[in-house]
mmCIF file of C-alpha atoms and ligand atoms in Angstrom:
data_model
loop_
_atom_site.group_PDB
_atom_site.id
_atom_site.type_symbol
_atom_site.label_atom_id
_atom_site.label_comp_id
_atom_site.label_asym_id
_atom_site.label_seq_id
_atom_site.Cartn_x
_atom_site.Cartn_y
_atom_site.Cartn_z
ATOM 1 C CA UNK A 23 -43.774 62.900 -143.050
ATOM 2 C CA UNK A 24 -40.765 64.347 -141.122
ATOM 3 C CA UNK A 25 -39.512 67.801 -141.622
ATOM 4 C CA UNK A 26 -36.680 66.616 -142.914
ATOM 5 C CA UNK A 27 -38.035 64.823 -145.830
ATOM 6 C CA UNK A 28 -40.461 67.658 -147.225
ATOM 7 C CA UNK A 29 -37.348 69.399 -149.500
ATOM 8 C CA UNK A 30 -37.182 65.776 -150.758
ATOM 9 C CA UNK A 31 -40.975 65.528 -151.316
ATOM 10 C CA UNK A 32 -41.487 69.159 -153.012
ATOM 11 C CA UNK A 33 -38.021 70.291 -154.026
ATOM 12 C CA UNK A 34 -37.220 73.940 -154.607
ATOM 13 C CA UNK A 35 -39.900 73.893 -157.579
ATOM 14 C CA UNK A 36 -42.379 73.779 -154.606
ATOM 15 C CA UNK A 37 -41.143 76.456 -152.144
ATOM 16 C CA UNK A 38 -41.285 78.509 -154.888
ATOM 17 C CA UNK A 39 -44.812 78.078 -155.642
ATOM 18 C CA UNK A 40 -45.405 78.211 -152.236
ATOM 19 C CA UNK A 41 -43.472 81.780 -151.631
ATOM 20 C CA UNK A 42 -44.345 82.947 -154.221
ATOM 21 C CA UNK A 43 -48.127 82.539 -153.639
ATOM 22 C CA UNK A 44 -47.775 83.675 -150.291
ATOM 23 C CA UNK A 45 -45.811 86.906 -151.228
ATOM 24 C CA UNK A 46 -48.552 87.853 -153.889
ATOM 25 C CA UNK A 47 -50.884 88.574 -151.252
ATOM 26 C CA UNK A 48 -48.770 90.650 -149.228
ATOM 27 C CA UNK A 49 -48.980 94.171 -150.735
ATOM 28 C CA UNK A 50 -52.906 94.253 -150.624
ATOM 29 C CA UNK A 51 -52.880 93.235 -147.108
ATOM 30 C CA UNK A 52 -53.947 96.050 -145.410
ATOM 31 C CA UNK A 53 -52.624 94.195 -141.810
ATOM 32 C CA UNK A 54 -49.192 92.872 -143.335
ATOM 33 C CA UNK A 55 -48.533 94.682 -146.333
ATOM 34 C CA UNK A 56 -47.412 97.782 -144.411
ATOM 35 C CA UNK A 57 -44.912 96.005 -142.528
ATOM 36 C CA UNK A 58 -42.657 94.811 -145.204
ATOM 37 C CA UNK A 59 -40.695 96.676 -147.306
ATOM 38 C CA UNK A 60 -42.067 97.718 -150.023
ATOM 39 C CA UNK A 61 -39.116 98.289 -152.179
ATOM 40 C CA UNK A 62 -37.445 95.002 -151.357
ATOM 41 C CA UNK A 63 -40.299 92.283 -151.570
ATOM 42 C CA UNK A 64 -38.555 90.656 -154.026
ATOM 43 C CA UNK A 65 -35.548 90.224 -151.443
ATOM 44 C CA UNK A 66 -37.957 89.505 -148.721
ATOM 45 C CA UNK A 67 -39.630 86.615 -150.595
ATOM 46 C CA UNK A 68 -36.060 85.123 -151.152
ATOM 47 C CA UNK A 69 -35.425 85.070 -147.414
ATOM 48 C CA UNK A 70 -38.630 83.425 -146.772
ATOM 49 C CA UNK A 71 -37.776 80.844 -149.511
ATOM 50 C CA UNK A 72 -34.426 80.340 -148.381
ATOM 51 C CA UNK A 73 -35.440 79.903 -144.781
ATOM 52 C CA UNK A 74 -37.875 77.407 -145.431
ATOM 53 C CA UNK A 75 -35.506 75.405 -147.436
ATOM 54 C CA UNK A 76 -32.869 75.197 -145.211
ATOM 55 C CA UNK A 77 -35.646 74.384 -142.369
ATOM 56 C CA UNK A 78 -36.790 71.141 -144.200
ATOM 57 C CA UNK A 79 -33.803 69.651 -145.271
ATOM 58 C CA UNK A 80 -32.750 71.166 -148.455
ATOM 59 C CA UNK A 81 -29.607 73.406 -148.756
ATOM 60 C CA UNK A 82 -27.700 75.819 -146.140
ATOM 61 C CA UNK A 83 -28.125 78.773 -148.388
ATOM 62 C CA UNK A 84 -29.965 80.862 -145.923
ATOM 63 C CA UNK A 85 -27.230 79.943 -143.043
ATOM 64 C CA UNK A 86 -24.891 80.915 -145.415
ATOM 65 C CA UNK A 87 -26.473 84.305 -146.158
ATOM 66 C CA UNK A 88 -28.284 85.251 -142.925
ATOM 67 C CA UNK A 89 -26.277 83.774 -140.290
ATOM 68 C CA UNK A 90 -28.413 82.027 -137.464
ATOM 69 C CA UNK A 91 -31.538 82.346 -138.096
ATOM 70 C CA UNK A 92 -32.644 84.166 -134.502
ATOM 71 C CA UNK A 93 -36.283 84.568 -135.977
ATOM 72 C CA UNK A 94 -37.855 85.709 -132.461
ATOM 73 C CA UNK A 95 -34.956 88.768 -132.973
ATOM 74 C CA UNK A 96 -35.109 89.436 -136.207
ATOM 75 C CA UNK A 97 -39.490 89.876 -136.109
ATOM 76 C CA UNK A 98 -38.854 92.046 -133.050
ATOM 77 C CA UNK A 99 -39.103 95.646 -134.791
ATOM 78 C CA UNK A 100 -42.636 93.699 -135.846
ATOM 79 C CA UNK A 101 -46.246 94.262 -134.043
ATOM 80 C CA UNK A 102 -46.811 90.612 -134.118
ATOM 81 C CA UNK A 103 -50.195 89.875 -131.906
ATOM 82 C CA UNK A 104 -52.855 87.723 -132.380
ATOM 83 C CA UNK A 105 -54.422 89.273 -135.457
ATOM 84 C CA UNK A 106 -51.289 90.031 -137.055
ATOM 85 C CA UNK A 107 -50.615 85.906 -135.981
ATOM 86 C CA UNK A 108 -53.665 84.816 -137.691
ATOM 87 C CA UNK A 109 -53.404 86.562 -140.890
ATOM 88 C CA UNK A 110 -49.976 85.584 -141.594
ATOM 89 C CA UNK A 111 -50.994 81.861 -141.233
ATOM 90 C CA UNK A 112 -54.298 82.808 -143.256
ATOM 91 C CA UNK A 113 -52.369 84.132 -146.110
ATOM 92 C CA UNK A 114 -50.209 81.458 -146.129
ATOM 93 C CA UNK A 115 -52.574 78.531 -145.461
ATOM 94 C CA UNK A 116 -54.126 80.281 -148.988
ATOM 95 C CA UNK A 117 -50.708 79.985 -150.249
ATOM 96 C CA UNK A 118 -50.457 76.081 -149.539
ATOM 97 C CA UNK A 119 -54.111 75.788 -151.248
ATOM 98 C CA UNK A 120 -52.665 77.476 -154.021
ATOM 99 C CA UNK A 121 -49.517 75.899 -154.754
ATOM 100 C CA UNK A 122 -51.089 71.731 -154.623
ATOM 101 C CA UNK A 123 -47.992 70.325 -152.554
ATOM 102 C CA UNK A 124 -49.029 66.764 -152.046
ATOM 103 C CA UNK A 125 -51.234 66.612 -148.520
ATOM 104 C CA UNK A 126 -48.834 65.091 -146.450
ATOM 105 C CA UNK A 127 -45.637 67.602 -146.868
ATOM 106 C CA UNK A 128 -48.483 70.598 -147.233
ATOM 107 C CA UNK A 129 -50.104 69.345 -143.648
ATOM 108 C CA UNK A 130 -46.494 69.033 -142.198
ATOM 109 C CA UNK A 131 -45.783 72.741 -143.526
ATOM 110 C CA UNK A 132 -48.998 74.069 -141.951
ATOM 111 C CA UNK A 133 -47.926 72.400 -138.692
ATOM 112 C CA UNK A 134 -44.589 74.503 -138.326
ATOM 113 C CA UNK A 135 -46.417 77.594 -139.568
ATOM 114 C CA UNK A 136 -49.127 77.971 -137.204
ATOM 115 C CA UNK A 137 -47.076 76.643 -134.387
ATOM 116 C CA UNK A 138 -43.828 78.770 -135.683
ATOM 117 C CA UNK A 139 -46.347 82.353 -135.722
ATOM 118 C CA UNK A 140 -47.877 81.850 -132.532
ATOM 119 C CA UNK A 141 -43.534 81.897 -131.076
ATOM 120 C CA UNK A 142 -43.027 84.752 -133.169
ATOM 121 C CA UNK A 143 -45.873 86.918 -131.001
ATOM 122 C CA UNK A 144 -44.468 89.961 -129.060
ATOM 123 C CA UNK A 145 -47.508 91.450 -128.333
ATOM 124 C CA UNK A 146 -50.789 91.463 -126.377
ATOM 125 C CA UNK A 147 -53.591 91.543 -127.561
ATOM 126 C CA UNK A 148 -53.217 92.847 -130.755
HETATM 127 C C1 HEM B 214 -46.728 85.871 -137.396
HETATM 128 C C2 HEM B 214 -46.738 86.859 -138.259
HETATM 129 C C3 HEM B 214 -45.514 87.316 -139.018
HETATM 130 C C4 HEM B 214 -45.262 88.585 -139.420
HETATM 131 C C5 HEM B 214 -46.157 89.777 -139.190
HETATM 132 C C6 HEM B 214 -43.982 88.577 -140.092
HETATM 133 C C7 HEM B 214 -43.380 89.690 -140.650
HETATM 134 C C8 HEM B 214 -42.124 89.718 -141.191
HETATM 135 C C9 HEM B 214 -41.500 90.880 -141.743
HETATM 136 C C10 HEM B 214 -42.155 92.263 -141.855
HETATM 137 C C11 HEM B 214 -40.272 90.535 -142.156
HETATM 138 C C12 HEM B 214 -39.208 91.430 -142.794
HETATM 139 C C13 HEM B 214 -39.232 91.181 -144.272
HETATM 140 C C14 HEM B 214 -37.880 90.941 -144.837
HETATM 141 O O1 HEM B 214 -37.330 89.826 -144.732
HETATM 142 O O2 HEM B 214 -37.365 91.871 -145.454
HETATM 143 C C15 HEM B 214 -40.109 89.127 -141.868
HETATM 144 C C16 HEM B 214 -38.975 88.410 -142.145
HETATM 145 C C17 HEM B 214 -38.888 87.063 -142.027
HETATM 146 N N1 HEM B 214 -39.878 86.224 -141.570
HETATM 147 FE FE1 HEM B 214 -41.648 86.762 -140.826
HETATM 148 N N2 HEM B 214 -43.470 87.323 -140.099
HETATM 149 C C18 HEM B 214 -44.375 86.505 -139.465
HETATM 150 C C19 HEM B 214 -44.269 85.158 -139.292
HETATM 151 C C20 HEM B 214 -43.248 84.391 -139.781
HETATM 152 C C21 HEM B 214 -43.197 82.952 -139.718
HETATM 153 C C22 HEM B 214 -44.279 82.059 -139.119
HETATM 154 C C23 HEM B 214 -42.000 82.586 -140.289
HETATM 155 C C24 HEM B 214 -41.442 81.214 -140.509
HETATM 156 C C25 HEM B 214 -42.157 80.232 -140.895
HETATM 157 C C26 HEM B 214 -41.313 83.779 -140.709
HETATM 158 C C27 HEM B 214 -40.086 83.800 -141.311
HETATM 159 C C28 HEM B 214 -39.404 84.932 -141.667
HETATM 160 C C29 HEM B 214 -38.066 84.948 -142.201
HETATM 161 C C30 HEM B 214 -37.175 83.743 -142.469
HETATM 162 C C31 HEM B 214 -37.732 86.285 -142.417
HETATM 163 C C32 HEM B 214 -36.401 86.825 -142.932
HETATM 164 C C33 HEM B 214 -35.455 86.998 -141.735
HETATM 165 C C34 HEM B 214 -34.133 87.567 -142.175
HETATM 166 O O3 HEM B 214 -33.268 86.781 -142.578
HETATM 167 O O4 HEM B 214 -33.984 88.782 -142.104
HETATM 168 N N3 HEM B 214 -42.094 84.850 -140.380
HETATM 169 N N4 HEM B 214 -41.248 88.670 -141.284
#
């Protein structure tokens, strides 16, 4: 499946699911949890959502919001190394589990995440 077509495959129903499932874990992860804001998850779960919508073909609401989405930028303020890497795709490869997207939009989803986290690392080694 192209990236294009997953919004087609999944529709906003599925991001949901899928953000939603990944945002649950978030406050009891004692790597992540700390790093986002505590008070806004809500609003941080909506950008996530957003993004990934606009990323796989479905509406321009984050553009329209956020402005180019400079992710490398905006993660910056972020410790991201390779444990921080691999428990953001770990969570979120628990999300996909969670949410049953059909295998072949899921397995193009995990593609851009793991490849996607591993861009958005700023430091070494940890
Ligand atoms: C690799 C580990 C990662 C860490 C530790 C991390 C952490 C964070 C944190 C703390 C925020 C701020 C929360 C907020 O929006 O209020 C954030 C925002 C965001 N992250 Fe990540 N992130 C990671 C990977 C990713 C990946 C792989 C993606 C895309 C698939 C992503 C997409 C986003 C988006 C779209 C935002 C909102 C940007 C904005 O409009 O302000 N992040 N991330």
């Amino acid at each position: 499946m192209e990236e294009y077509e997953v919004y087609q495959a999944i529709g906003e129903e599925g991001f949901e699911r899928l953000v939603a499932a990944f945002y649950r874990q978030v406050p009891q992860d004692d790597l992540l949890g700390p790093m986002y804001p505590a008070h806004d998850l809500a609003g941080s779960e909506q950008r996530l959502r957003d993004f990934l919508i606009y990323r796989f073909g479905g509406p321009q609401r984050y553009i329209e919001q956020r402005g180019h989405p400079r992710l490398r930028m905006r993660h910056a303020p972020f410790p991201i190394g390779v444990d921080a890497r691999d428990r953001w795709v770990q969570l979120m490869t628990r999300a996909l589990e969670e949410a049953t997207l059909p295998c072949d939009a899921a397995e193009c989803l995990k593609s851009f995440f793991d490849a996607m986290a591993t861009f958005l690392m700023n430091r070494q080694p940890s």
